[in-house]
mmCIF file of C-alpha atoms in Angstrom:
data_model
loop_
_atom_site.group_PDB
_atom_site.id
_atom_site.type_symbol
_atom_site.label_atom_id
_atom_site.label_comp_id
_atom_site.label_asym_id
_atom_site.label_seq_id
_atom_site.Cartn_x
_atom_site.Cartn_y
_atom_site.Cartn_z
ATOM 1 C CA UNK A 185 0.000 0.000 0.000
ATOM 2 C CA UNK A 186 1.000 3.584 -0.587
ATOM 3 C CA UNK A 187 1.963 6.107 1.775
ATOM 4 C CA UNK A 188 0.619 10.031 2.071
ATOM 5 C CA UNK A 189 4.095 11.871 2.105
ATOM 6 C CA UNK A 190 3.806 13.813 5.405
ATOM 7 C CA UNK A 191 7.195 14.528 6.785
ATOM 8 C CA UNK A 192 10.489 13.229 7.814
ATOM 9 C CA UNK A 193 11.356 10.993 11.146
ATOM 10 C CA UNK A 194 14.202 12.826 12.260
ATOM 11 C CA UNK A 195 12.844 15.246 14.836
ATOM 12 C CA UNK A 196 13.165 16.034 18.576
ATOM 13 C CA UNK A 197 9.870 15.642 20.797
ATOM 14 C CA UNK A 198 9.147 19.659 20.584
ATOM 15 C CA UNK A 199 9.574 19.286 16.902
ATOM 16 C CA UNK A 200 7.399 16.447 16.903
ATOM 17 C CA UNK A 201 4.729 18.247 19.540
ATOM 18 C CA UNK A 202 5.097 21.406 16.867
ATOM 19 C CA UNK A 203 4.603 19.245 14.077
ATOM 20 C CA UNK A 204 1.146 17.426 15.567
ATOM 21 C CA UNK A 205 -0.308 20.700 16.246
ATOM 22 C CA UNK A 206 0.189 21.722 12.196
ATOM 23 C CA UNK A 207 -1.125 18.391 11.305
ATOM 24 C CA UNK A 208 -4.318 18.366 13.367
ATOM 25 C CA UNK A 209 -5.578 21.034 11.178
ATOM 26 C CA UNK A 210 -5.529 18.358 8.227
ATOM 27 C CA UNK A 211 -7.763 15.755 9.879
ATOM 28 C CA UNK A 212 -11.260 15.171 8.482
ATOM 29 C CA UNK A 213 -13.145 14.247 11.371
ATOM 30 C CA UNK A 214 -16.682 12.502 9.200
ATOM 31 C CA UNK A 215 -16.162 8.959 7.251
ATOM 32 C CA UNK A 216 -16.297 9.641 4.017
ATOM 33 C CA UNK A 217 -19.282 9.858 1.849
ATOM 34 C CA UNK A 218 -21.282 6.152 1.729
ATOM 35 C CA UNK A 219 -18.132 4.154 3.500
ATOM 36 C CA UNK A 220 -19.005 0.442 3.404
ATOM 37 C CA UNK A 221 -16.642 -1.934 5.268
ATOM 38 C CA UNK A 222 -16.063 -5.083 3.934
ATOM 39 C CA UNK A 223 -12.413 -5.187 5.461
ATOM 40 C CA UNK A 224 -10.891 -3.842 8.939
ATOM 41 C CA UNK A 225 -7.312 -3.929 9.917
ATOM 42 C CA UNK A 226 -5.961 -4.026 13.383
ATOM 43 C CA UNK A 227 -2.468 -2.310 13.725
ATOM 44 C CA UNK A 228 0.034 -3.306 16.653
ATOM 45 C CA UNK A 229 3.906 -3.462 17.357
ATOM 46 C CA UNK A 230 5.837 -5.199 19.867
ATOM 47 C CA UNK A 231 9.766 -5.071 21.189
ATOM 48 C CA UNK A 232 11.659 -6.216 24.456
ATOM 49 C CA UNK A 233 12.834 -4.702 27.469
ATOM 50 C CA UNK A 234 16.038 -2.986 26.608
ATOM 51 C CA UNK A 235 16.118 -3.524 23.049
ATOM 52 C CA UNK A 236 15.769 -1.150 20.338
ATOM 53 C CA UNK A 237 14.186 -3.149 17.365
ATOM 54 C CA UNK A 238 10.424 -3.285 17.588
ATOM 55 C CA UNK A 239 8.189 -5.809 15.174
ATOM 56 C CA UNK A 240 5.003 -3.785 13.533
ATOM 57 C CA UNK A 241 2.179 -5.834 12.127
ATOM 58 C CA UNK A 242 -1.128 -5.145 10.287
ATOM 59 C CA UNK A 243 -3.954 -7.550 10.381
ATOM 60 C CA UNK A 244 -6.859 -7.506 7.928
ATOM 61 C CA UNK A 245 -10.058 -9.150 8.270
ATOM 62 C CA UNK A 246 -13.541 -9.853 6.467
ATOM 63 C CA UNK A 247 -15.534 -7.596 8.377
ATOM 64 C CA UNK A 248 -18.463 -10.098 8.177
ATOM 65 C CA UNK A 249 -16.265 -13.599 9.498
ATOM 66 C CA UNK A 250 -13.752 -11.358 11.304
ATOM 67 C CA UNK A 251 -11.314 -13.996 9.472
ATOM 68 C CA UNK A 252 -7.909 -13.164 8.432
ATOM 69 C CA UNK A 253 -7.643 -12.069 4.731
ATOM 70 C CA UNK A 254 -3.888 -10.621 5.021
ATOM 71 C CA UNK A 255 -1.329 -10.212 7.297
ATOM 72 C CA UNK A 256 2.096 -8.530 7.082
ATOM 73 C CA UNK A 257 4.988 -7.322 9.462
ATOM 74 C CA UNK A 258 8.538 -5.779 9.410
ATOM 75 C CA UNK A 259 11.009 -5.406 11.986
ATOM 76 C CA UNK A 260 12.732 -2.178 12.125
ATOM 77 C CA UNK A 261 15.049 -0.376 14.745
ATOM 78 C CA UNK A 262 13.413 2.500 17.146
ATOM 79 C CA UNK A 263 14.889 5.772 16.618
ATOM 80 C CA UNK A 264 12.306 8.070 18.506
ATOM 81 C CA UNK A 265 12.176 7.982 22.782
ATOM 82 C CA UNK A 266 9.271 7.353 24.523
ATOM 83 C CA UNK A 267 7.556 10.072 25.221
ATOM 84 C CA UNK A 268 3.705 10.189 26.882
ATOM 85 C CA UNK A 269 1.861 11.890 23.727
ATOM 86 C CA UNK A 270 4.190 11.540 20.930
ATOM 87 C CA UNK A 271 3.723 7.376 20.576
ATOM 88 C CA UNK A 272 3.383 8.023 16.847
ATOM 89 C CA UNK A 273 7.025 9.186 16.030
ATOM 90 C CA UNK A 274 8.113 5.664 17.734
ATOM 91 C CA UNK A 275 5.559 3.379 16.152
ATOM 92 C CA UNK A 276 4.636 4.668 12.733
ATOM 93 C CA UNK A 277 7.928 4.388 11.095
ATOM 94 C CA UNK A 278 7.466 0.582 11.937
ATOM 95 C CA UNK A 279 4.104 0.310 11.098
ATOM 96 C CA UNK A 280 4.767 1.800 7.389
ATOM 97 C CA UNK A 281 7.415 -1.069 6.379
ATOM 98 C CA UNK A 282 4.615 -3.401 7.051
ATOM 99 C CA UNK A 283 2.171 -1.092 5.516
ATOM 100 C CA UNK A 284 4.374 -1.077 2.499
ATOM 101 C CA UNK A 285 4.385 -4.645 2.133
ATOM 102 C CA UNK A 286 0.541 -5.271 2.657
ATOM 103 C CA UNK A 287 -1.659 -6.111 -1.204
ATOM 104 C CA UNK A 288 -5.178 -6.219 0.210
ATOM 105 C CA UNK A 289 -5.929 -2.270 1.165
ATOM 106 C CA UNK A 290 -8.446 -2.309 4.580
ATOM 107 C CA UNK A 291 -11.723 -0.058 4.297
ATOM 108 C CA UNK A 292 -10.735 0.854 8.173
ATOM 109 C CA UNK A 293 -7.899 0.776 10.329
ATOM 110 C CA UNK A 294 -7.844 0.553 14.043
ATOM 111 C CA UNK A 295 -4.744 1.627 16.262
ATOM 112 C CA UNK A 296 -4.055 -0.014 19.896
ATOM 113 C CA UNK A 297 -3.970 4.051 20.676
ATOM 114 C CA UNK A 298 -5.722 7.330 21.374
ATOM 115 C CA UNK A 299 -7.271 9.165 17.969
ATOM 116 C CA UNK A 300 -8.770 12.497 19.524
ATOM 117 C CA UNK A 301 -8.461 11.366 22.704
ATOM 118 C CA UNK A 302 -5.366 12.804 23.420
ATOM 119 C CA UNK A 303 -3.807 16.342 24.833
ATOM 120 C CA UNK A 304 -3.479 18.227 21.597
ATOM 121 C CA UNK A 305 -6.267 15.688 19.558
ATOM 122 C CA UNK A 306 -3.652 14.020 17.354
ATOM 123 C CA UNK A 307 -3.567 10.480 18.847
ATOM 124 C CA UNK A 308 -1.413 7.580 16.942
ATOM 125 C CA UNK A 309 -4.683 6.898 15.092
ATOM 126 C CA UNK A 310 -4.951 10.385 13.687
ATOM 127 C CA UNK A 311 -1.162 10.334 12.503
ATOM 128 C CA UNK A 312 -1.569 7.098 10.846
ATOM 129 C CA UNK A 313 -4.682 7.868 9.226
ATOM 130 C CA UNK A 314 -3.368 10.565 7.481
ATOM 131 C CA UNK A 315 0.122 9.163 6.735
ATOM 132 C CA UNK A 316 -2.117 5.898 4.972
ATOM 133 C CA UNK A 317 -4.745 7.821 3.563
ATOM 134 C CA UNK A 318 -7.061 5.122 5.409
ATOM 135 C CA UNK A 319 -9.899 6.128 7.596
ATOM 136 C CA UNK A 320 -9.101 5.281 11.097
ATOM 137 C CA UNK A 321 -10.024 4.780 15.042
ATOM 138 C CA UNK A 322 -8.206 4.687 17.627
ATOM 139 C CA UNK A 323 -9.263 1.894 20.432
ATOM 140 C CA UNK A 324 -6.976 2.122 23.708
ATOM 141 C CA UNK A 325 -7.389 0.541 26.935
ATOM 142 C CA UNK A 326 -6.059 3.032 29.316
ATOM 143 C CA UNK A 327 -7.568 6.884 29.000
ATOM 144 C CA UNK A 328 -4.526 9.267 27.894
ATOM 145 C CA UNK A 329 -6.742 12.316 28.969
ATOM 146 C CA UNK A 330 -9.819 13.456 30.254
ATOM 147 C CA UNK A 331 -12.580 11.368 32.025
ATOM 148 C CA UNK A 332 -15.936 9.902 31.926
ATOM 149 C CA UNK A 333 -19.292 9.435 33.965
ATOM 150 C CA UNK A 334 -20.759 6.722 35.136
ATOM 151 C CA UNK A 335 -20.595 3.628 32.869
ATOM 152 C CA UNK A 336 -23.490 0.595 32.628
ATOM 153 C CA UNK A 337 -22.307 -2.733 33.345
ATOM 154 C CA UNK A 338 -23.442 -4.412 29.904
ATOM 155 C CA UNK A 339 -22.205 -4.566 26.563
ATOM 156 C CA UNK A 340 -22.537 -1.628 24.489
ATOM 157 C CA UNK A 341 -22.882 1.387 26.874
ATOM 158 C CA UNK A 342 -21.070 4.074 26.671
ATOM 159 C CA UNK A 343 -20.088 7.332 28.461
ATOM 160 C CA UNK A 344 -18.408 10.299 26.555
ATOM 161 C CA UNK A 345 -14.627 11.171 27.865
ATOM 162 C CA UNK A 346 -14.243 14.962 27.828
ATOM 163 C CA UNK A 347 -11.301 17.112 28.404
ATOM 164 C CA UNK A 348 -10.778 20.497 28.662
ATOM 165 C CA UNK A 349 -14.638 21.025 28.435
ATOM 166 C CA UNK A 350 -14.414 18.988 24.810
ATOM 167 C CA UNK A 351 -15.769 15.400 23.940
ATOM 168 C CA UNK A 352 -12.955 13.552 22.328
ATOM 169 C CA UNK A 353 -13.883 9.937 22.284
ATOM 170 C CA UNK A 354 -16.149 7.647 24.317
ATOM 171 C CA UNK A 355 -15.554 4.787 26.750
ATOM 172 C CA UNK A 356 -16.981 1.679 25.623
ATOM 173 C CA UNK A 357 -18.132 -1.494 27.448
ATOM 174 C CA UNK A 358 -17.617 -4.752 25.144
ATOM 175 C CA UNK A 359 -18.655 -7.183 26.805
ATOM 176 C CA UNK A 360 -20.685 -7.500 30.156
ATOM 177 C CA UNK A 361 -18.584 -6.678 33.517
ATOM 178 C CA UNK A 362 -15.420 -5.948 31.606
ATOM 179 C CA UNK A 363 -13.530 -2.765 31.785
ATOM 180 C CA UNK A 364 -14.219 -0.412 28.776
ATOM 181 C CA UNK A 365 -11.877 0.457 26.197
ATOM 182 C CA UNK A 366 -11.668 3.904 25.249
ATOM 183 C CA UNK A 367 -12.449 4.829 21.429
ATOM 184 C CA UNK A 368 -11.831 7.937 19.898
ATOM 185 C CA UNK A 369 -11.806 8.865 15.788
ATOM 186 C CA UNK A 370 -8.401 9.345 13.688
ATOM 187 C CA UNK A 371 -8.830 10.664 10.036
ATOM 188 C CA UNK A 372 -12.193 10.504 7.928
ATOM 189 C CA UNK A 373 -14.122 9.320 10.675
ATOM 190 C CA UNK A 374 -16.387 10.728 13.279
ATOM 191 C CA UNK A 375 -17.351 9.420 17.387
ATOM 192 C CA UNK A 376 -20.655 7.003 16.594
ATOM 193 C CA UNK A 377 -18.977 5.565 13.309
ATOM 194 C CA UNK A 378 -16.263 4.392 15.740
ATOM 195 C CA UNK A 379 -18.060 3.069 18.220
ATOM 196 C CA UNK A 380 -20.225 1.510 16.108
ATOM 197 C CA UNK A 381 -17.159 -0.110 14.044
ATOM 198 C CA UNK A 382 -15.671 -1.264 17.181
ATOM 199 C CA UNK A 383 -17.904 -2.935 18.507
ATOM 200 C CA UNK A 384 -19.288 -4.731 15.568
ATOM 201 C CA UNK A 385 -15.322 -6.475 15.110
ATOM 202 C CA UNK A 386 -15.556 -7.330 18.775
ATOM 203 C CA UNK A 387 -16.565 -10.394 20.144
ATOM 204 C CA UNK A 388 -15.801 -12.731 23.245
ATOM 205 C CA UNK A 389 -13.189 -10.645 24.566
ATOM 206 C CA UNK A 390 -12.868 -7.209 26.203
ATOM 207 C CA UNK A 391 -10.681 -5.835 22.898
ATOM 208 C CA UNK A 392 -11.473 -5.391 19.189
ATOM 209 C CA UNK A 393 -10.752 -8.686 16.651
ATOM 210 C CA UNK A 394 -8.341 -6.912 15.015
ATOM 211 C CA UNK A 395 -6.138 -5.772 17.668
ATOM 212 C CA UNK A 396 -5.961 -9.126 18.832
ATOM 213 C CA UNK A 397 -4.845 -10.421 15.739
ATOM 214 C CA UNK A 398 -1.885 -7.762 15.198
ATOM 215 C CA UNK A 399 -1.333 -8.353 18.856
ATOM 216 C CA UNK A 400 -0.542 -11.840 18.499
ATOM 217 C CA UNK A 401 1.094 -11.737 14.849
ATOM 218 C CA UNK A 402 3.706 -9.179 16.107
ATOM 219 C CA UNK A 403 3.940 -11.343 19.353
ATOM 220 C CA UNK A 404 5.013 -14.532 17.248
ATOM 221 C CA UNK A 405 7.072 -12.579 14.673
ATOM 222 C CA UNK A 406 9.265 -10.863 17.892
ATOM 223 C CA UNK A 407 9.711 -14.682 19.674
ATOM 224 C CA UNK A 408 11.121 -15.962 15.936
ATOM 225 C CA UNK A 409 13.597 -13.173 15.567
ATOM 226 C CA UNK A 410 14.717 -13.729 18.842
ATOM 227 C CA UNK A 411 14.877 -17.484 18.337
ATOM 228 C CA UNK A 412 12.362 -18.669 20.883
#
């Protein structure tokens, strides 16, 4: 798949806190016009303690079966710190190689990450949207920002997280007497589209299909390189 040129990699985290603020302005915050989704990805990386290569993976799946219909991954060495708000600059430059490689192009993508939900509204799943021209959601299980109200106890409720006096995603229970996960739009997409997306691709388990596909893929793929 092809890549929206955005910028380069090489930047320091005010650069990079500079640089989300100009690219916020380019999000598109609505799906776009009659979106149909046959096919949702799930997008995850993984690395070890102390090391500095991290495996990316993209998952894509019949959005009917919630089968596999592709998979892809790429290992490639971390060059941007970890820094609470800028997890994009780390993971994306992963995530492309494997976005590269993948033939089958998804009609969604979902991030383990904020979208809007985040302190200047330019999550991982806004950044990635963008740089893959895909619309996207981000589906987190920790809050990065903000907070909720009270939550009901079965699948399928919801509570709106707001910050700074501003919705920016919704908590969302997936199954009965789980914790939430926290779902917030990246690029061409808007709040009930994502809710809506996410919880149709999730089943048994507290987190989307898709991220626990990617989860596991980049899971296996890490344990190979290493040899175990």
């Amino acid at each position: 798949m092809e890549l929206v040129p955005l910028h380069g990699w090489n930047l320091s985290p005010k650069q990079a806190v500079a640089l989300q603020r100009e690219l916020r302005e380019r999000l598109i915050l609505r799906p776009p016009p009659g979106l149909k989704v046959e096919r949702v990805a799930g997008a995850d990386i993984s690395m070890s303690r102390g090391e500095d290569t991290a495996y990316g993976g993209l998952v894509v799946l019949d959005a009917g079966t919630l089968e596999p219909v592709a998979k892809v991954s790429a290992a490639v060495k971390l060059l941007f710190p970890y820094v609470p708000g800028l997890l994009s600059f780390r993971e994306l430059p992963v995530l492309s190689e494997a976005w590269a490689r993948l033939n089958v192009r998804p009609d969604v993508l979902i991030f383990d990450g904020q979208g809007t939900a985040h302190p200047r509204r330019f999550g991982l799943a806004c950044h990635g949207g963008l740089l893959f021209g895909v619309p996207s959601i981000g589906c987190a299980k920790s809050l990065l920002v903000g907070g909720h109200g009270p939550l009901g106890a079965e699948r399928g409720s919801v509570a709106e997280i707001t910050h700074a006096g501003e919705v920016v995603g919704m908590a969302v229970r997936t199954r009965d007497n789980v914790l939430p996960v926290y779902v917030s739009p990246g690029h061409m997409m808007d709040l009930p589209t994502a809710v809506e997306l996410v919880l149709r691709v999730t089943s048994r388990y507290r987190e989307p299909e898709t991220t626990r596909h990617a989860h596991r893929l980049v899971n296996e793929v890490r344990r190979s390189a290493r040899g175990q």
